[in-house]
Each structure stands twice: as C-alpha cells, then as structure tokens.
XYZ file of C-alpha atoms in Angstrom:
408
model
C 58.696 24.183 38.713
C 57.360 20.870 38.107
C 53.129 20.483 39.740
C 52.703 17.813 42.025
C 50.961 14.627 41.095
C 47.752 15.520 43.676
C 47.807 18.700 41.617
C 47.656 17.332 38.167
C 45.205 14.838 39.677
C 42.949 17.621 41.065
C 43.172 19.467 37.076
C 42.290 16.261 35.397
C 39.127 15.874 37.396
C 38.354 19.381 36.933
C 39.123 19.151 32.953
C 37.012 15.972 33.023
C 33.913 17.698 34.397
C 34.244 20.386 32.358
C 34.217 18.519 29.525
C 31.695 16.084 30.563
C 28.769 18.547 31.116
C 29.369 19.382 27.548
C 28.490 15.857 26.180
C 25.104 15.754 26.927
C 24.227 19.147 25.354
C 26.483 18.073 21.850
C 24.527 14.548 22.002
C 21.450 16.446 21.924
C 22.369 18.835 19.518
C 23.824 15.880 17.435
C 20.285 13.794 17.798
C 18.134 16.605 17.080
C 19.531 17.022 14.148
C 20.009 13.598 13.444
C 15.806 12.921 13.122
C 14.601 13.276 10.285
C 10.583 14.736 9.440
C 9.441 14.376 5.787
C 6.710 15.766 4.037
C 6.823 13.059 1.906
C 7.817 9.313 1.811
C 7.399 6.883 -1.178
C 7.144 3.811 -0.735
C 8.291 1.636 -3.410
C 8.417 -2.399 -3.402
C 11.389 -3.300 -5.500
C 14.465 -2.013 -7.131
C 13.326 -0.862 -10.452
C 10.427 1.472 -9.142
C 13.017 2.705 -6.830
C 15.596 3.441 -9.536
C 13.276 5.838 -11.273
C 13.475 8.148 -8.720
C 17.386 8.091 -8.627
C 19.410 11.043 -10.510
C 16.423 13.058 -11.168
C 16.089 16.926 -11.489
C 13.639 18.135 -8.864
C 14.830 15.975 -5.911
C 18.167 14.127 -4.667
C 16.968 11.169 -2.806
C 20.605 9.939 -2.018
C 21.511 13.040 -0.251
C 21.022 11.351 2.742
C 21.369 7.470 3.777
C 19.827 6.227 6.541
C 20.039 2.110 7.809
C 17.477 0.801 9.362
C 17.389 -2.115 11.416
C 14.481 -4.072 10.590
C 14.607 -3.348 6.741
C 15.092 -5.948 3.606
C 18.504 -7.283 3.589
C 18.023 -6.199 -0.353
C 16.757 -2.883 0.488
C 18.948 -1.989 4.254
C 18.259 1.847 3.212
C 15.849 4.528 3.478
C 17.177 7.585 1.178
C 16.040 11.335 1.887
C 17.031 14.969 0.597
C 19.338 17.114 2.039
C 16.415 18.790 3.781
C 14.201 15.863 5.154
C 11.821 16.790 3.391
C 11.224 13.981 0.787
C 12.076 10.376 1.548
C 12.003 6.845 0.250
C 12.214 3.384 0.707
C 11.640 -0.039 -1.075
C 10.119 -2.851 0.938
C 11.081 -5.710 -0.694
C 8.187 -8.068 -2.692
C 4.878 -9.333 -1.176
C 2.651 -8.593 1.829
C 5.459 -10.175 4.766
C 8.218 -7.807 3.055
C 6.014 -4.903 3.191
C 4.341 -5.031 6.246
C 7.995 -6.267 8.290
C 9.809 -3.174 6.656
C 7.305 -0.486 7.152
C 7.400 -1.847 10.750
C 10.968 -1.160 11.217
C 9.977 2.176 9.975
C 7.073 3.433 11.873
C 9.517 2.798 15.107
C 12.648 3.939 14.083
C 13.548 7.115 16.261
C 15.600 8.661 13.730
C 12.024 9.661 12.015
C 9.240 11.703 13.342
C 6.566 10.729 10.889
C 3.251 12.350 12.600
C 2.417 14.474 9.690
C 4.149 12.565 6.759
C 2.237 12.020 3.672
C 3.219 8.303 2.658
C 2.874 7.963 -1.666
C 2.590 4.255 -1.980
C 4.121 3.719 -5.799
C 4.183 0.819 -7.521
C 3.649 -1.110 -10.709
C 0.886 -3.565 -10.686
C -1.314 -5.784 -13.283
C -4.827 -4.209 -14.616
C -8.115 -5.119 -15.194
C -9.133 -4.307 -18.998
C -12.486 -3.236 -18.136
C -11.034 -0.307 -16.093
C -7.681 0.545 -17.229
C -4.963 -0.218 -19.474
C -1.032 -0.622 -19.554
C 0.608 2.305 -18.486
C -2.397 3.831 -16.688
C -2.026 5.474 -13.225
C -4.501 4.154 -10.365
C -5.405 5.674 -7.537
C -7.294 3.425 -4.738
C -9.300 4.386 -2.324
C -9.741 0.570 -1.159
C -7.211 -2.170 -0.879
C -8.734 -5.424 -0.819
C -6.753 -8.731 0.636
C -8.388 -10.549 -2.166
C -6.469 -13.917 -1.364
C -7.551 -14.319 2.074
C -10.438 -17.018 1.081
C -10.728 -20.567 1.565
C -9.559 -22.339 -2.046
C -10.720 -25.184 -3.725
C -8.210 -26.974 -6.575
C -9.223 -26.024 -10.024
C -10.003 -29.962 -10.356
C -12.441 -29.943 -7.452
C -14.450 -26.884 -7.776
C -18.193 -27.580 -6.705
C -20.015 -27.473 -10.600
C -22.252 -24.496 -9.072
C -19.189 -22.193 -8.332
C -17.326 -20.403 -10.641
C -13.780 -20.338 -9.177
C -12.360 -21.944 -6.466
C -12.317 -19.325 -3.934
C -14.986 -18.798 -0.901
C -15.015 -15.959 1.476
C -13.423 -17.171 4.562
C -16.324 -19.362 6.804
C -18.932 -18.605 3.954
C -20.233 -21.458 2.106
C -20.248 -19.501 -1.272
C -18.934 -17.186 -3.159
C -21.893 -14.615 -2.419
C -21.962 -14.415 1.221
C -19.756 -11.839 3.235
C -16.952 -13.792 4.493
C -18.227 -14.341 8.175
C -14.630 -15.743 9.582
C -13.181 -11.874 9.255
C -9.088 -11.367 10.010
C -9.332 -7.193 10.221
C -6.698 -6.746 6.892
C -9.077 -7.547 4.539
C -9.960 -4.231 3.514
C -8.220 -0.690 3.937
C -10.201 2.363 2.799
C -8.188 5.668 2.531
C -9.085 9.527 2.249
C -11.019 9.776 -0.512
C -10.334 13.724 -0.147
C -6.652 13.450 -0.625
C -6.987 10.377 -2.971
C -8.950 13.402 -5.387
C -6.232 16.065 -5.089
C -3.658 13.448 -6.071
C -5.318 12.671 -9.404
C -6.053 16.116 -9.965
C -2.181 16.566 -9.707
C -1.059 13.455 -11.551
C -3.056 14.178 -14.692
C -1.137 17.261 -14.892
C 1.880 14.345 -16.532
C 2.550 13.591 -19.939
C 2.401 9.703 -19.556
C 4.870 7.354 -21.001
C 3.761 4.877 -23.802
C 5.816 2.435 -25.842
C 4.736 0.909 -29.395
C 4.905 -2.562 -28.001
C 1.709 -1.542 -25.424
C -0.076 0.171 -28.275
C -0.330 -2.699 -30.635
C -0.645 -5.233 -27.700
C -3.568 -3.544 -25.958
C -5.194 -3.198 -29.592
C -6.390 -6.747 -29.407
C -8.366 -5.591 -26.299
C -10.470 -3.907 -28.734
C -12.396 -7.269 -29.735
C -14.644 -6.832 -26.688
C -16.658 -4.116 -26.177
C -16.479 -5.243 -22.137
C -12.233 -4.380 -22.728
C -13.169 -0.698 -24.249
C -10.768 0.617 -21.444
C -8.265 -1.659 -21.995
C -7.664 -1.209 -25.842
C -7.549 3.156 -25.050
C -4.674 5.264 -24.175
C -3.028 5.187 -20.899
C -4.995 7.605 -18.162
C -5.116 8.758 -14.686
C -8.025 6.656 -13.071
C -9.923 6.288 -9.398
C -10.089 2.599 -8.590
C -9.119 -0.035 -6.371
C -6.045 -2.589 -5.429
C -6.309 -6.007 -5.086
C -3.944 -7.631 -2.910
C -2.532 -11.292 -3.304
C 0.584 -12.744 -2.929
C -0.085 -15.274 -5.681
C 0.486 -13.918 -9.176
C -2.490 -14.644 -11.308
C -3.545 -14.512 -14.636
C -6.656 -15.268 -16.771
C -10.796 -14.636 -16.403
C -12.205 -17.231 -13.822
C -9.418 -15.712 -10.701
C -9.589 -12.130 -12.141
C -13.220 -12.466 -12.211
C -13.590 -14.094 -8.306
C -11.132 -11.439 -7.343
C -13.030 -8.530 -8.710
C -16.621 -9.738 -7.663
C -14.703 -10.535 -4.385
C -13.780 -6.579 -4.226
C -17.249 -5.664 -4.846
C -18.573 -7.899 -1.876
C -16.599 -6.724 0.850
C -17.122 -3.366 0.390
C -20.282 -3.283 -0.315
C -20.426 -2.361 -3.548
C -18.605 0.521 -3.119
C -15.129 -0.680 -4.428
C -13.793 -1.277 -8.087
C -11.226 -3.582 -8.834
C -8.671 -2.287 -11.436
C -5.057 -3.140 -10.393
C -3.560 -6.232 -8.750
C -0.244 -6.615 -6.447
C 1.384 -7.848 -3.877
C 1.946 -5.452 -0.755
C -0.835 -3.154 -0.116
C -2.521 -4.138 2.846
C 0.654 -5.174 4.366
C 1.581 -1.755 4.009
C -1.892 -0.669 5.369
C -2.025 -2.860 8.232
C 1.776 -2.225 9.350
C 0.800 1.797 8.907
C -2.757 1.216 11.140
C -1.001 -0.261 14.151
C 1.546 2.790 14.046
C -1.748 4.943 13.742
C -3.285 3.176 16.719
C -0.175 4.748 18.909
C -0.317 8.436 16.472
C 3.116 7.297 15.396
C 1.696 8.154 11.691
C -1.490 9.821 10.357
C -3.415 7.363 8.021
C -5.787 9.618 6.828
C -2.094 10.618 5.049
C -1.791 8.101 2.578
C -1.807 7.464 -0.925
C -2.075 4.246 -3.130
C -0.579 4.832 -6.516
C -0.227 1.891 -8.822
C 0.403 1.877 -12.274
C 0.118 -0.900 -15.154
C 2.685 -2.997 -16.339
C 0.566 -5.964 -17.218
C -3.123 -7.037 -18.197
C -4.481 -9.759 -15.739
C -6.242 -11.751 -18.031
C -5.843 -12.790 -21.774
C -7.797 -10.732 -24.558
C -10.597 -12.633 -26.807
C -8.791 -15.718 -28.088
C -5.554 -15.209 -26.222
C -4.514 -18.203 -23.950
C -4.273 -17.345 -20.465
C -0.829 -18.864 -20.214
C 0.234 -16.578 -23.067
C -0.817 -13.641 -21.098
C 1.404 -14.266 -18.616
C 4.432 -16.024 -19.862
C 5.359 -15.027 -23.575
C 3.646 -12.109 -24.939
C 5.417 -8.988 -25.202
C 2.699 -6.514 -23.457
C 5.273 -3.749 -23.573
C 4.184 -2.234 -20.338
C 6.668 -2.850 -18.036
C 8.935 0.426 -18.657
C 5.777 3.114 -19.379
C 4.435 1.502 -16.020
C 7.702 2.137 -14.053
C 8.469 5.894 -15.930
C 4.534 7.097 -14.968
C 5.594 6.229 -11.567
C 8.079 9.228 -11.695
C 5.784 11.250 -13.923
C 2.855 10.771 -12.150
C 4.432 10.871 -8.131
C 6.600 13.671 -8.935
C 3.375 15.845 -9.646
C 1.709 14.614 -6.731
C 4.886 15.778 -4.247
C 5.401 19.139 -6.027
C 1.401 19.433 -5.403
C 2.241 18.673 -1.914
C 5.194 20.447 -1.107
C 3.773 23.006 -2.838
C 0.065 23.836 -0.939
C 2.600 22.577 2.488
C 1.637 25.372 4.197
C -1.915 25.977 3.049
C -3.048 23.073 2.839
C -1.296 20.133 3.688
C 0.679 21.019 7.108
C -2.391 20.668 8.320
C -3.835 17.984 6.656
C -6.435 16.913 4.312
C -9.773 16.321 6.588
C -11.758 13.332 5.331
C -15.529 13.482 4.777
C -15.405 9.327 3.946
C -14.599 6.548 6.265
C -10.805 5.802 6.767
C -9.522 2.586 8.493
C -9.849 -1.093 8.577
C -12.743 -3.419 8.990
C -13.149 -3.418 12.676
C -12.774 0.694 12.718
C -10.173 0.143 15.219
C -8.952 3.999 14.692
C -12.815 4.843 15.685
C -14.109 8.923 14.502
C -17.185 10.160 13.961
C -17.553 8.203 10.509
C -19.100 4.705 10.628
C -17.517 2.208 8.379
C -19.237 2.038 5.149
C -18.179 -1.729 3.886
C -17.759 -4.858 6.544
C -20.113 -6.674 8.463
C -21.640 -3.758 10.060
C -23.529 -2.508 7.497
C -23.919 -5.321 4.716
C -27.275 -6.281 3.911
C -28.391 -9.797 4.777
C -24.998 -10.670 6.268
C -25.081 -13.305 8.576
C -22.398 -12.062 10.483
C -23.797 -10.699 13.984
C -23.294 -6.838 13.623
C -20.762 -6.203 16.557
C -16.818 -6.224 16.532
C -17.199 -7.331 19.787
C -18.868 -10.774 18.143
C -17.204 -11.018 15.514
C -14.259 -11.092 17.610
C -15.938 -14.241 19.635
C -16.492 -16.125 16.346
C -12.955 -15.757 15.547
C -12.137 -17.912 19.052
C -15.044 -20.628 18.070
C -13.491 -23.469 16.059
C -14.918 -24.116 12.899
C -16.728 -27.622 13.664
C -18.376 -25.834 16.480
C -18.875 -23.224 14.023
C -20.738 -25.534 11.358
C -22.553 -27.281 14.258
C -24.494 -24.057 15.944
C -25.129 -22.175 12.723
C-alpha cells in the first residue's frame, strides 16, 4: 500500500527534527575536541630551528596540523602532539613577522592558551664578553635596542661614540625620555632559573670549526668567555631588526641594555623577534588570553657580533667560517627538550599551577600592574629627566618634538 504524499511529508519533517537536534550536540562534541591546550609551545623564527624538532624521539610535533589564519605565508602551520600537549610554531624573521603571527595565535579559538608555558627558541649572535658560539642564553630582559634616533657613521657628533641616541635624549647617557612601551620586556626570573637548571642537564653540541674560530677570542682578556667552551648562561636579548656586526654598534647596543634597565640587564645575545614576541604576548595578557609570567627566552649562538683582536669587522660577518651555525641550531633541541621534559614532568607539582614570580614581570609602563613595582624605566632611574608618571609620559608622547625642544 503505497503512503500518501502528506504522509511522507509529515515523516520527513519528523526525520528532519530528529536529526537536527542532534547537530548541535555532535558540533559541540566535534569543537571540544577540536581545541587544543598545551603545556608547552615553542616558538621558533625560521625553518631550520624548526626542523630540529622534526622526527625526534621524545615528541611527534606533526601529529597534529593546525592552519592558522593570520600566520606566515612561509610558516601557515602550527604543529602539536597527538595529545595537545606540546606545540610549535615558526614566526617567520624579524620583529613585524613575530609579533603579526603570535597575534594570529593568541586569538585563534582552536587554542586555549591560559596556562601554556611559551619556550621562545632561537639562534642568535653573542657578545664575547659573556658567551660564546654554541652557548645557551637565557634572558630575563629583552631590550628593543634599535629603537633610537641614528646618526650616519659620517656624521656622528666627535663627542659620541656611535651613532645612536636614546629616543628624545640628546646623548647617549640619558634615559630615552620619548618612551614607545616595547622597549624593554622583563620575564620571571623564577622560571627563567628552573629552565637553566634543566638545560645544563644537555650535553651541548660543538663543531671543530667553532673551536679553532673562537680560539682567536683568546687575545683579549675582555673575550675570556668568548674563547671557552659552550655553556648554559643567564643574560639578556637584544632586539634589532638590523643585522650588525663589529665594536662601536655592539658596544652602543650593550651600554644601551644597561641604561634602560637600570643596570640591571646584561647584554649577551642579539636577534631579531623578541619583543615582538613580547609585546604581541602582553596585549593577549592584558585580556588573560595567555599568562606572561609563562615565558621563556632561549637563544643560542650561532655567531660572534663583533670581530676578535685584529679581525676586520666585515670579516666577521661576511667570510669567516665561525662554525656555529649547526651547534647553535642542535643545542636548541638539546637544551629545549630538557626544559619541556622538566616541565611536563613537575606538570602537576609544580607547573599546573604556575611558577609565582618574586621579580617584576611586564613592560615599561607596567600595564599588567601587581604588587611588584617596575625595577628599570623611567620610574625609578636616577636623575632621569623623564617626569615619573605613565600618565606623563604618556602626554609627552602627544607633544611634538619642536614643542618638545622649546619647553625643556
């Protein structure tokens, strides 16, 4: 007996409800398990830092691939284990690239970052005086060492000795007084501690190249660090997106380090991304998207940033074979992975929770606020001509700089 066609009808709506008040429930299900919570995410800059952690033993980054909008078109993915539970992306080269990708990140919806640990690893150049090729760095300061005003090599004043001046200072002694807010990032100094204690558990890598090229370090007493083995070390990150070489800029950029936060801050290792990272990582702080008392700046050496006794300082940079490059890229992997299995390890006594910090973390302006003062800025410097308030430092950023001149 063949139904009617009202009857079918009246079956097919039925069906279709049915059916329907299951989508929502599967969508759910389906987006639940779709977002994604690590412990851990590195944060690499470009593709051969990001290859070392490919094919490895402890962890399978590629387990999971995840595009998202907003990244490098070099880099589109962010790669994660089966679990979640350790993540990574690369961001591309210099402070825009950084800063735009970890961005898209912070805002993606298909990660819940609020308790993520975030390893910033990366190679970077070194300062002799501190560290040498194939060291490992950890930072509790970067410093936007680049945001000056610059004078041409050719028409430095003869009482300066480089041709950078803190932003709306008139030398290269005075706290800059024309302050942006991503000139400095200081980080838990706490955390920054357990991560070296678990990073010199590594064997680090070494090459014969970097053993006889450091050697010639050994000429100055001032390079003793430079011409010794490759270590774990606590120092600081100097950010510019110009790559520099040779005494008079490594010089300005270190003494620049030491100004700005107060004398607190050494500068050991140069590159190109940190405090785009930091800043992109504060504003997702501001709205508790991420924790940034969570984060750790790893950098390790590839390259000296200046020339040793006798060495030009084009020669530094262009033609000699340093033999860091590979060490500095393998002590990424031998260095991080000890810092994740530390980690993932104390996760639930220790680091669920997080790591409280008894030192200042932030910016400049201490836009994330706490019960810690900022210990480096205008606020506390001694003798700084800057009036001791955000609130006027924020109305000297509106004056223009004539006015400026003409009413100080």
């Amino acid at each position: 007996m063949r139904a009617s066609s009202s009857s079918l009808l009246a079956v097919s709506v039925l069906l279709f409800a049915a059916s329907s008040s299951l989508v929502p429930a599967k969508v759910q299900e389906r987006s639940l398990e779709y977002v994604v919570k690590p412990k851990v995410f590195i944060i690499d800059m470009f593709g051969p830092e990001g290859d070392v952690w490919y094919g490895i033993p402890e962890f399978d980054l590629l387990a999971i691939n995840i595009t998202v909008p907003g990244f490098s078109p070099l880099y589109t993915d962010a790669h994660c284990t089966a679990n979640g539970d350790i993540c990574q992306l690369i961001t591309g080269e210099s402070e825009i690239n950084a800063a735009t990708t970890i961005a898209s990140l912070v805002r993606y919806p298909r990660f819940d970052l609020t308790t993520t640990y975030f390893l910033i690893a990366g190679i970077a150049g070194v300062n002799p005086e501190h560290a040498t090729l194939g060291s490992v760095a950890f930072a509790r300061y970067a410093v936007q060492v680049a945001l000056q005003y610059e004078f041409s090599q050719f028409e430095i004043p003869t009482n300066y000795t480089s041709g950078y001046i803190p932003q709306g200072s008139l030398s290269p002694q005075e706290y800059p007084q024309s302050i942006y807010g991503t000139e400095v990032f200081e980080f838990n100094q706490n955390l920054q501690k357990m991560a070296v204690g678990f990073a010199r558990k590594a064997a680090l890598n070494d090459s014969s190249d970097a053993v006889i090229y450091r050697a010639n370090y050994a000429a100055s007493s001032a390079y003793a660090a430079g011409a010794a083995a490759p270590s774990v070390v606590e120092c600081d990150v100097a950010t510019s997106d110009v790559y520099f070489s040779g005494n008079i800029l490594s010089t300005a950029f270190g003494n620049y380090t030491t100004l700005v936060t107060n004398g607190s801050g050494v500068y050991c290792m140069t590159a190109q991304e940190d405090n785009g990272t930091g800043e992109a990582l504060l504003r997702a702080a501001i709205q508790k998207l991420v924790d940034f008392s969570r984060i750790i700046l790893m950098r390790t050496a590839s390259d000296f940033d200046r020339p040793y006794p006798g060495e030009a300082a084009t020669t530094n940079l262009f033609f000699a074979n340093q033999g860091g490059f590979e060490p500095a890229l393998q002590n990424i992997y031998l260095a991080g992975r000890e810092v994740i299995a530390g980690i993932m390890d104390g996760w639930n006594s220790t680091f669920a929770a997080g790591v409280n910090a008894t030192n200042y973390v932030g910016d400049i302006f201490d836009t994330l606020g706490g019960d810690i003062a900022p210990d480096f800025g205008p606020y506390t410097f001694n003798n700084n001509p800057v009036v001791p308030t955000k609130r006027d430092v924020m109305r000297r950023r509106s004056i223009p700089m004539k006015m400026r001149r003409a009413t100080a």
